[in-house]
Coordinates of C-alpha atoms in Angstrom, one line a residue:
M676 CA 63.2 29.4 56.8
A677 CA 64.8 29.1 53.6
T678 CA 67.7 26.5 55.0
L679 CA 64.0 24.3 55.6
R680 CA 63.3 25.0 52.3
Q681 CA 66.1 23.7 50.9
T682 CA 66.5 20.9 53.0
Q683 CA 62.8 19.6 52.7
S684 CA 63.6 19.7 48.3
V685 CA 66.3 17.8 49.1
E686 CA 65.2 15.2 50.8
T687 CA 62.0 15.0 48.8
K688 CA 64.5 14.6 45.5
H689 CA 66.8 11.9 47.5
K690 CA 63.1 9.7 48.5
L691 CA 62.4 10.4 44.5
S692 CA 65.7 9.0 43.6
N693 CA 65.5 6.2 45.5
T694 CA 62.3 4.7 44.0
L695 CA 63.1 5.7 41.0
R696 CA 66.8 3.7 41.1
N697 CA 64.3 0.9 42.5
W698 CA 61.9 1.2 39.8
L699 CA 63.9 0.6 36.9
P700 CA 64.9 -2.9 37.3
I701 CA 61.7 -3.7 38.8
L702 CA 59.5 -2.4 36.2
H703 CA 62.1 -4.2 33.3
S704 CA 61.4 -7.6 34.9
S705 CA 59.0 -9.6 33.8
L706 CA 56.7 -10.7 36.4
S707 CA 57.7 -14.1 37.1
D708 CA 61.4 -12.5 37.5
L709 CA 59.9 -10.0 39.7
G710 CA 61.2 -11.9 42.9
E711 CA 64.7 -11.8 42.0
A712 CA 64.9 -8.4 40.8
M713 CA 64.0 -7.1 44.3
E714 CA 67.1 -9.2 46.4
P715 CA 69.5 -6.9 46.1
F716 CA 67.4 -4.1 47.6
I717 CA 65.6 -6.7 50.1
E718 CA 69.0 -9.3 51.5
A719 CA 70.5 -6.8 53.4
N720 CA 67.4 -5.1 55.3
P721 CA 66.3 -6.6 58.1
V722 CA 63.2 -4.7 58.9
V723 CA 61.8 -6.4 55.3
E724 CA 59.9 -9.4 54.6
V725 CA 59.1 -10.4 51.8
K726 CA 56.6 -13.4 50.9
S727 CA 56.3 -14.6 47.1
G728 CA 52.9 -14.4 44.9
F729 CA 53.8 -17.5 43.2
E730 CA 52.0 -19.8 46.1
E731 CA 48.8 -20.8 43.9
E732 CA 47.8 -22.4 40.7
Y733 CA 47.8 -20.1 37.6
E734 CA 44.2 -20.9 36.8
K735 CA 42.8 -19.6 40.1
K736 CA 44.0 -16.4 39.8
I737 CA 43.0 -15.6 36.3
P738 CA 39.5 -14.5 35.6
K739 CA 37.4 -17.4 34.3
K740 CA 35.7 -15.5 31.9
I741 CA 39.3 -15.7 30.3
I742 CA 39.9 -18.9 30.2
N743 CA 36.6 -19.9 29.3
R744 CA 36.5 -17.9 25.8
A745 CA 40.4 -18.2 25.6
V746 CA 41.0 -20.2 22.2
S747 CA 44.0 -22.1 21.4
N748 CA 47.0 -19.8 20.6
S749 CA 50.4 -21.2 18.6
R750 CA 52.2 -18.7 20.9
T751 CA 51.5 -19.5 24.1
E752 CA 49.5 -23.2 23.9
Q753 CA 47.9 -24.6 27.1
I754 CA 46.8 -22.1 29.5
E755 CA 46.8 -24.3 32.3
A756 CA 50.6 -25.4 31.9
L757 CA 51.8 -22.0 31.7
T758 CA 54.0 -22.3 35.0
V759 CA 55.4 -25.8 34.3
Q760 CA 59.0 -26.2 33.5
N761 CA 59.8 -28.8 30.6
R762 CA 63.7 -29.9 30.2
S763 CA 65.7 -27.6 29.2
L764 CA 67.8 -26.6 26.1
H765 CA 70.7 -27.5 27.7
D766 CA 69.4 -30.4 29.0
V767 CA 68.4 -31.7 25.9
L768 CA 72.0 -30.8 24.6
D769 CA 74.1 -32.4 27.3
E770 CA 72.3 -35.7 26.6
Q771 CA 74.3 -35.7 23.1
L772 CA 78.0 -34.2 24.1
G773 CA 79.4 -37.8 23.4
A774 CA 79.7 -40.6 21.1
P775 CA 79.5 -40.8 18.3
L776 CA 78.8 -37.1 17.6
F777 CA 82.0 -36.2 20.0
P778 CA 84.0 -39.4 20.8
T779 CA 87.2 -38.0 22.1
P780 CA 88.1 -35.8 24.4
I781 CA 88.9 -32.9 23.0
S782 CA 85.9 -33.1 20.7
E783 CA 83.7 -33.2 23.7
A784 CA 85.7 -30.2 25.1
I785 CA 85.3 -28.2 22.0
A786 CA 81.2 -29.1 22.3
E787 CA 80.9 -28.5 25.9
Y788 CA 82.5 -25.0 24.7
V789 CA 80.0 -24.4 22.3
V790 CA 76.7 -25.3 24.1
A791 CA 78.1 -23.3 27.1
N792 CA 78.7 -19.9 24.8
L793 CA 75.5 -20.2 22.8
D794 CA 73.2 -17.1 23.1
E795 CA 69.4 -17.1 23.8
N796 CA 68.5 -17.7 20.7
G797 CA 70.7 -20.5 20.2
Y798 CA 73.3 -19.2 18.2
Y799 CA 77.3 -19.3 18.8
E800 CA 78.9 -16.0 20.0
G801 CA 82.3 -17.8 21.8
E802 CA 86.0 -16.9 21.2
S803 CA 87.2 -19.9 18.9
E804 CA 90.8 -18.2 19.0
A805 CA 90.9 -18.1 22.7
F806 CA 89.8 -21.7 22.9
C807 CA 91.9 -22.9 20.4
Q808 CA 95.3 -20.8 21.9
E809 CA 94.5 -22.7 25.5
E810 CA 93.9 -26.2 24.3
G811 CA 96.5 -26.1 21.3
I812 CA 94.4 -26.7 18.5
T813 CA 93.6 -25.1 15.2
L814 CA 91.2 -23.1 14.6
E815 CA 90.7 -25.1 11.2
E816 CA 90.3 -28.2 13.8
F817 CA 87.8 -26.6 16.5
E818 CA 85.4 -25.5 13.1
K819 CA 85.6 -28.9 11.7
I820 CA 84.0 -30.1 15.3
R821 CA 81.5 -27.5 16.0
L822 CA 79.8 -28.2 12.5
R823 CA 79.3 -31.1 13.6
F824 CA 76.1 -29.3 15.9
A825 CA 74.6 -29.7 12.1
H826 CA 73.8 -33.4 13.5
V827 CA 72.6 -32.1 16.8
E828 CA 68.9 -31.7 18.0
P829 CA 67.4 -28.9 17.6
V830 CA 68.9 -29.1 14.2
G831 CA 69.9 -25.2 14.0
I832 CA 71.7 -25.3 17.5
G833 CA 75.5 -24.0 17.3
A834 CA 75.4 -22.1 14.1
V835 CA 77.1 -18.8 14.2
D836 CA 74.2 -16.8 12.1
L837 CA 71.1 -17.5 10.5
S838 CA 72.2 -18.3 7.2
E839 CA 74.5 -21.3 9.0
S840 CA 71.5 -22.5 10.6
F841 CA 69.0 -22.8 7.7
M842 CA 71.7 -24.8 5.9
F843 CA 72.4 -27.4 9.1
Q844 CA 68.2 -27.5 8.9
L845 CA 68.1 -27.8 4.6
D846 CA 70.7 -31.0 5.1
S847 CA 68.1 -32.2 7.5
S848 CA 65.3 -31.5 5.6
D849 CA 63.0 -33.7 2.9
I850 CA 64.0 -31.3 -0.2
S851 CA 65.1 -32.6 -3.4
D852 CA 67.9 -33.1 -5.1
E853 CA 66.5 -30.6 -7.8
A854 CA 65.4 -27.9 -5.5
Y855 CA 68.7 -27.8 -3.2
P856 CA 71.1 -26.1 -5.1
L857 CA 68.4 -23.0 -5.2
A858 CA 67.6 -23.5 -1.7
C859 CA 71.8 -23.2 -1.0
T860 CA 71.4 -20.0 -3.1
V861 CA 68.6 -18.3 -1.4
I862 CA 69.4 -19.1 2.0
K863 CA 72.9 -17.1 1.2
D864 CA 71.2 -13.9 -0.1
M865 CA 68.3 -14.1 1.4
Q866 CA 67.8 -10.2 1.7
N867 CA 66.8 -10.9 -1.9
I868 CA 64.9 -13.7 -1.6
Y869 CA 62.4 -13.1 -4.0
S870 CA 64.1 -12.3 -6.6
Y871 CA 64.4 -15.7 -7.1
S872 CA 60.5 -16.4 -7.2
D873 CA 61.2 -17.2 -11.0
E874 CA 62.9 -20.0 -10.5
E875 CA 61.7 -23.7 -11.3
N876 CA 61.8 -25.0 -7.5
F877 CA 60.9 -21.8 -6.1
T878 CA 58.0 -22.9 -4.4
E879 CA 59.4 -25.5 -3.2
V880 CA 62.6 -24.2 -1.7
M881 CA 60.1 -21.9 0.2
R882 CA 58.0 -24.4 1.6
V883 CA 60.8 -26.1 3.0
L884 CA 62.3 -22.9 4.3
G885 CA 59.4 -22.5 6.1
T886 CA 59.5 -25.6 7.9
F887 CA 62.6 -24.1 9.6
K888 CA 63.4 -22.7 12.9
N889 CA 64.0 -19.1 13.4
P890 CA 65.4 -18.8 16.1
P891 CA 66.8 -22.5 16.6
S892 CA 66.1 -22.1 20.0
I893 CA 62.6 -21.4 19.6
E894 CA 60.5 -24.7 21.0
Y895 CA 62.8 -23.9 24.2
Q896 CA 62.4 -20.4 24.6
E897 CA 58.6 -20.9 24.7
E898 CA 58.7 -24.0 26.8
S899 CA 61.2 -22.6 29.5
Q900 CA 59.8 -19.5 30.0
Q901 CA 57.5 -19.1 33.2
V902 CA 54.5 -17.3 31.1
V903 CA 52.7 -15.2 33.9
P904 CA 50.9 -12.3 32.2
D905 CA 51.1 -9.1 34.3
L906 CA 47.9 -7.6 32.8
M907 CA 44.2 -9.0 32.0
I908 CA 41.9 -7.9 29.6
Y909 CA 38.4 -8.9 29.3
F910 CA 34.6 -8.2 28.9
D911 CA 32.6 -8.6 31.4
E912 CA 29.1 -9.7 32.5
N913 CA 27.6 -6.3 30.5
E914 CA 30.3 -6.8 27.5
N915 CA 32.1 -4.0 29.5
I916 CA 36.0 -4.5 28.4
E917 CA 37.9 -4.4 31.6
V918 CA 41.6 -3.9 32.3
K919 CA 42.6 -5.8 35.2
L920 CA 46.6 -6.3 36.8
N921 CA 47.4 -9.3 37.9
D922 CA 49.0 -8.2 41.4
A923 CA 47.5 -11.8 42.9
Y924 CA 51.9 -13.1 41.4
Y925 CA 53.0 -9.8 43.3
P926 CA 55.4 -10.2 46.4
T927 CA 53.9 -9.2 49.5
I928 CA 56.0 -6.8 51.4
S929 CA 56.0 -6.7 55.6
I930 CA 58.1 -3.7 57.0
D931 CA 58.7 -4.3 60.8
T932 CA 58.5 -0.6 62.3
E933 CA 59.2 -1.8 66.1
Y934 CA 62.4 -0.9 66.7
A935 CA 62.8 2.6 64.9
V936 CA 62.3 5.0 67.2
E937 CA 65.7 3.7 68.8
H938 CA 67.7 3.1 66.0
D939 CA 68.8 5.1 63.1
F940 CA 70.3 2.2 61.2
I941 CA 66.3 0.9 61.5
S942 CA 64.5 4.0 60.7
Q943 CA 66.8 4.3 57.7
K944 CA 66.3 1.1 56.5
I945 CA 62.5 1.3 57.2
K946 CA 62.8 4.2 54.4
E947 CA 64.6 2.2 52.2
A948 CA 61.8 -0.5 52.4
K949 CA 59.1 2.1 52.4
S950 CA 61.0 3.2 48.8
L951 CA 60.6 0.1 47.6
V952 CA 57.3 -0.4 48.4
D953 CA 56.5 2.6 46.3
A954 CA 58.7 1.1 43.8
L955 CA 56.2 -1.7 43.1
D956 CA 53.0 0.8 43.1
M957 CA 55.0 2.6 40.1
R958 CA 55.5 -0.5 38.5
K959 CA 51.7 -1.3 39.0
A960 CA 50.5 2.4 38.1
T961 CA 52.8 2.3 34.7
L962 CA 52.0 -1.4 33.3
Y963 CA 48.4 -0.5 33.8
K964 CA 48.4 2.6 32.3
V965 CA 50.3 0.7 29.3
G966 CA 47.1 -1.4 29.3
L967 CA 44.7 1.2 29.5
M968 CA 46.4 2.7 26.5
I969 CA 46.8 -0.6 24.3
V970 CA 43.0 -1.0 25.0
E971 CA 42.9 2.4 23.6
Y972 CA 44.6 1.7 20.5
Q973 CA 43.8 -1.6 19.8
Y974 CA 40.1 -2.4 20.7
E975 CA 39.6 -3.6 17.6
F976 CA 41.9 -6.7 18.0
F977 CA 39.8 -7.2 21.6
T978 CA 36.9 -7.6 19.2
G979 CA 38.1 -10.0 16.7
G980 CA 40.1 -7.5 14.3
Q981 CA 43.7 -6.9 13.7
I982 CA 46.4 -5.2 15.9
M983 CA 46.8 -1.9 14.2
P984 CA 49.9 0.5 14.0
L985 CA 51.5 1.7 17.6
T986 CA 54.8 2.8 17.8
L987 CA 56.6 3.0 20.9
K988 CA 56.9 6.6 20.4
T989 CA 52.9 7.0 20.8
L990 CA 53.5 5.7 24.2
A991 CA 57.4 7.2 25.4
D992 CA 55.4 10.5 24.3
E993 CA 52.2 9.8 26.9
F994 CA 54.7 8.6 29.7
G995 CA 57.4 12.1 29.3
H996 CA 59.8 9.0 28.9
N997 CA 62.4 7.8 25.5
P998 CA 61.1 5.3 23.7
S999 CA 64.2 2.4 24.9
T1000 CA 62.7 2.9 28.0
I1001 CA 58.6 2.1 27.4
S1002 CA 60.9 -1.3 24.7
R1003 CA 62.6 -2.4 28.0
A1004 CA 59.4 -2.0 30.4
I1005 CA 57.1 -4.0 28.0
A1006 CA 59.8 -7.0 27.3
N1007 CA 58.9 -10.3 28.5
K1008 CA 55.7 -8.8 29.6
Y1009 CA 52.0 -10.3 28.5
I1010 CA 48.5 -9.8 28.5
A1011 CA 45.8 -12.4 29.0
C1012 CA 42.8 -12.0 27.0
D1013 CA 40.3 -13.9 25.5
R1014 CA 42.2 -14.5 22.1
G1015 CA 45.0 -16.0 24.0
I1016 CA 47.9 -14.6 25.9
L1017 CA 50.1 -12.2 24.1
A1018 CA 53.7 -10.7 24.5
M1019 CA 53.2 -7.0 24.6
K1020 CA 55.5 -6.1 22.2
E1021 CA 52.8 -7.9 19.9
F1022 CA 50.9 -5.2 20.2
F1023 CA 53.7 -3.0 18.6
T1024 CA 54.9 -5.0 15.8
T1025 CA 57.5 -3.4 13.9
A1026 CA 58.8 -3.1 10.5
I1027 CA 62.4 -3.0 9.1
D1028 CA 62.2 0.8 8.4
E1029 CA 59.4 2.0 11.0
D1030 CA 58.3 1.1 14.2
V1031 CA 54.7 0.3 13.2
S1032 CA 52.5 -2.9 12.8
N1033 CA 52.5 -4.0 9.4
A1034 CA 50.0 -6.8 9.2
A1035 CA 46.8 -4.1 8.5
I1036 CA 48.8 -2.4 6.4
K1037 CA 49.5 -5.2 3.8
D1038 CA 45.8 -6.2 4.4
Y1039 CA 44.8 -2.4 3.0
L1040 CA 47.4 -2.7 0.2
I1041 CA 46.0 -5.7 -1.6
G1042 CA 42.5 -4.2 -0.9
L1043 CA 43.9 -1.4 -2.8
V1044 CA 45.4 -3.4 -5.9
K1045 CA 42.1 -5.4 -6.0
E1046 CA 40.3 -2.4 -6.8
E1047 CA 42.2 -0.1 -8.7
S1048 CA 41.8 0.4 -12.3
H1049 CA 43.4 -1.9 -14.7
A1050 CA 44.1 1.2 -17.3
K1051 CA 46.1 2.7 -14.3
P1052 CA 47.5 0.7 -11.8
L1053 CA 48.4 2.5 -8.6
S1054 CA 51.9 2.9 -8.5
D1055 CA 54.3 2.8 -5.0
M1056 CA 54.3 6.5 -4.5
K1057 CA 50.3 6.8 -4.5
L1058 CA 49.8 3.4 -2.3
L1059 CA 52.6 5.2 0.5
E1060 CA 50.1 8.3 0.0
M1061 CA 46.9 6.3 0.0
I1062 CA 48.4 4.3 3.1
Q1063 CA 50.1 7.2 5.0
E1064 CA 46.6 8.9 4.5
K1065 CA 44.4 6.0 6.1
F1066 CA 47.5 5.3 9.1
K1067 CA 48.4 8.5 9.8
V1068 CA 51.9 6.9 9.5
K1069 CA 55.3 8.2 8.3
M1070 CA 56.5 5.5 5.8
V1071 CA 59.0 5.6 2.7
R1072 CA 58.3 4.1 -0.8
R1073 CA 60.9 1.6 -0.8
T1074 CA 58.9 0.1 1.9
I1075 CA 56.1 -0.6 0.0
A1076 CA 57.7 -2.2 -2.8
K1077 CA 59.2 -4.3 0.0
Y1078 CA 55.8 -5.4 0.9
R1079 CA 54.5 -5.8 -2.8
K1080 CA 57.2 -8.2 -3.7
Q1081 CA 56.1 -10.0 0.4
L1082 CA 52.9 -10.3 -1.1
N1083 CA 54.0 -11.4 -4.5
I1084 CA 52.4 -8.6 -6.3
A1085 CA 54.0 -7.1 -9.6
G1086 CA 54.8 -2.8 -10.0
S1087 CA 52.4 -0.8 -11.9
S1088 CA 53.5 -1.0 -15.1
E1089 CA 53.9 -4.9 -14.9
R1090 CA 50.6 -5.1 -13.1
K1091 CA 48.8 -3.0 -16.6
K1092 CA 50.7 -5.3 -19.4
L1093 CA 49.1 -8.1 -17.2
Y1094 CA 45.7 -6.4 -16.8
Q1095 CA 45.9 -6.4 -20.8
L1096 CA 46.7 -9.7 -21.3
H1097 CA 43.0 -10.8 -19.7

């Protein structure tokens, strides 16, 4: 009997490990890439037939209540055209890889190498030295050609980092000659951008920088991606909030069990197929639970308010997973609601020092300063205490100082002097 129990335990554990092995890549993929993520599990399985969930128009599958109440949203734009593919970034770049910018064979070869080695944000990350050695040219010659990407559309593409991308875009901007030197200085020292706020042309510099694309490929990231939400959150006729899985887009798995008894090979493939079905069900259950928790913590947002502080650790603790697992789970996932279509990660907006949403904190900080005593303005430490008490989050004083600078709020001693002047 002991042997039998041990065998059952091993079999159960084996079944669970198979499901989990299938589940992670299926969970981490976006809904539009789900079929591709499943391919390795089904390509060698003759008993599985998969039918894609992308055979109907998107609008037919989303509750009309969401479409009717949806407002224009700059992060998503036209709901009706979410699955329409536009020209890709590489299509646009390929048209420019010739004269007049790259008229010679070597310049065109360098340009093609740069394009082939752009990361997802449009930054160049190739092995320049290896390329130069192979082509018999110097690194200086290579860089001279690469820098011509400052004149390629979209401007900023092909830069090695944000600073260089902004310099590319600066040369194509409408900035005045008077403000240009300050803009160059600010771009090279963006960590301390607000230390230049007293400079004469700072306002113009900030206006111009605010028009720059960051990252440089952002327009094509949004346009080329098939944005299909995993969850739909809306209010029903009785104004009760509903969380619904967009399972109409999930692939349908059919398993042929006709010859299972006669062939051990087929029996094994059927077990693997059932494990895949279990993994798909686990994906649905996990994301549905994420949706319920987002509604619980962000209910104010769905009723017209702001996104509130919410840490990935909060979700991870609920699920019993590592925060990094949750981070990958919500990547490339979207929620449709009557305020538009938002990436799940937006409900976990992070600051530099804390994994919390800072929009509401900044608004609260502004409110505290507006209502403070002019005789005794609130210090950063006092502001920190009040914010931590209000939002139940752990922060550090330097973050409050950083938020103040971003909001153009002076320190407590400077504010006291300003109050005395009025």
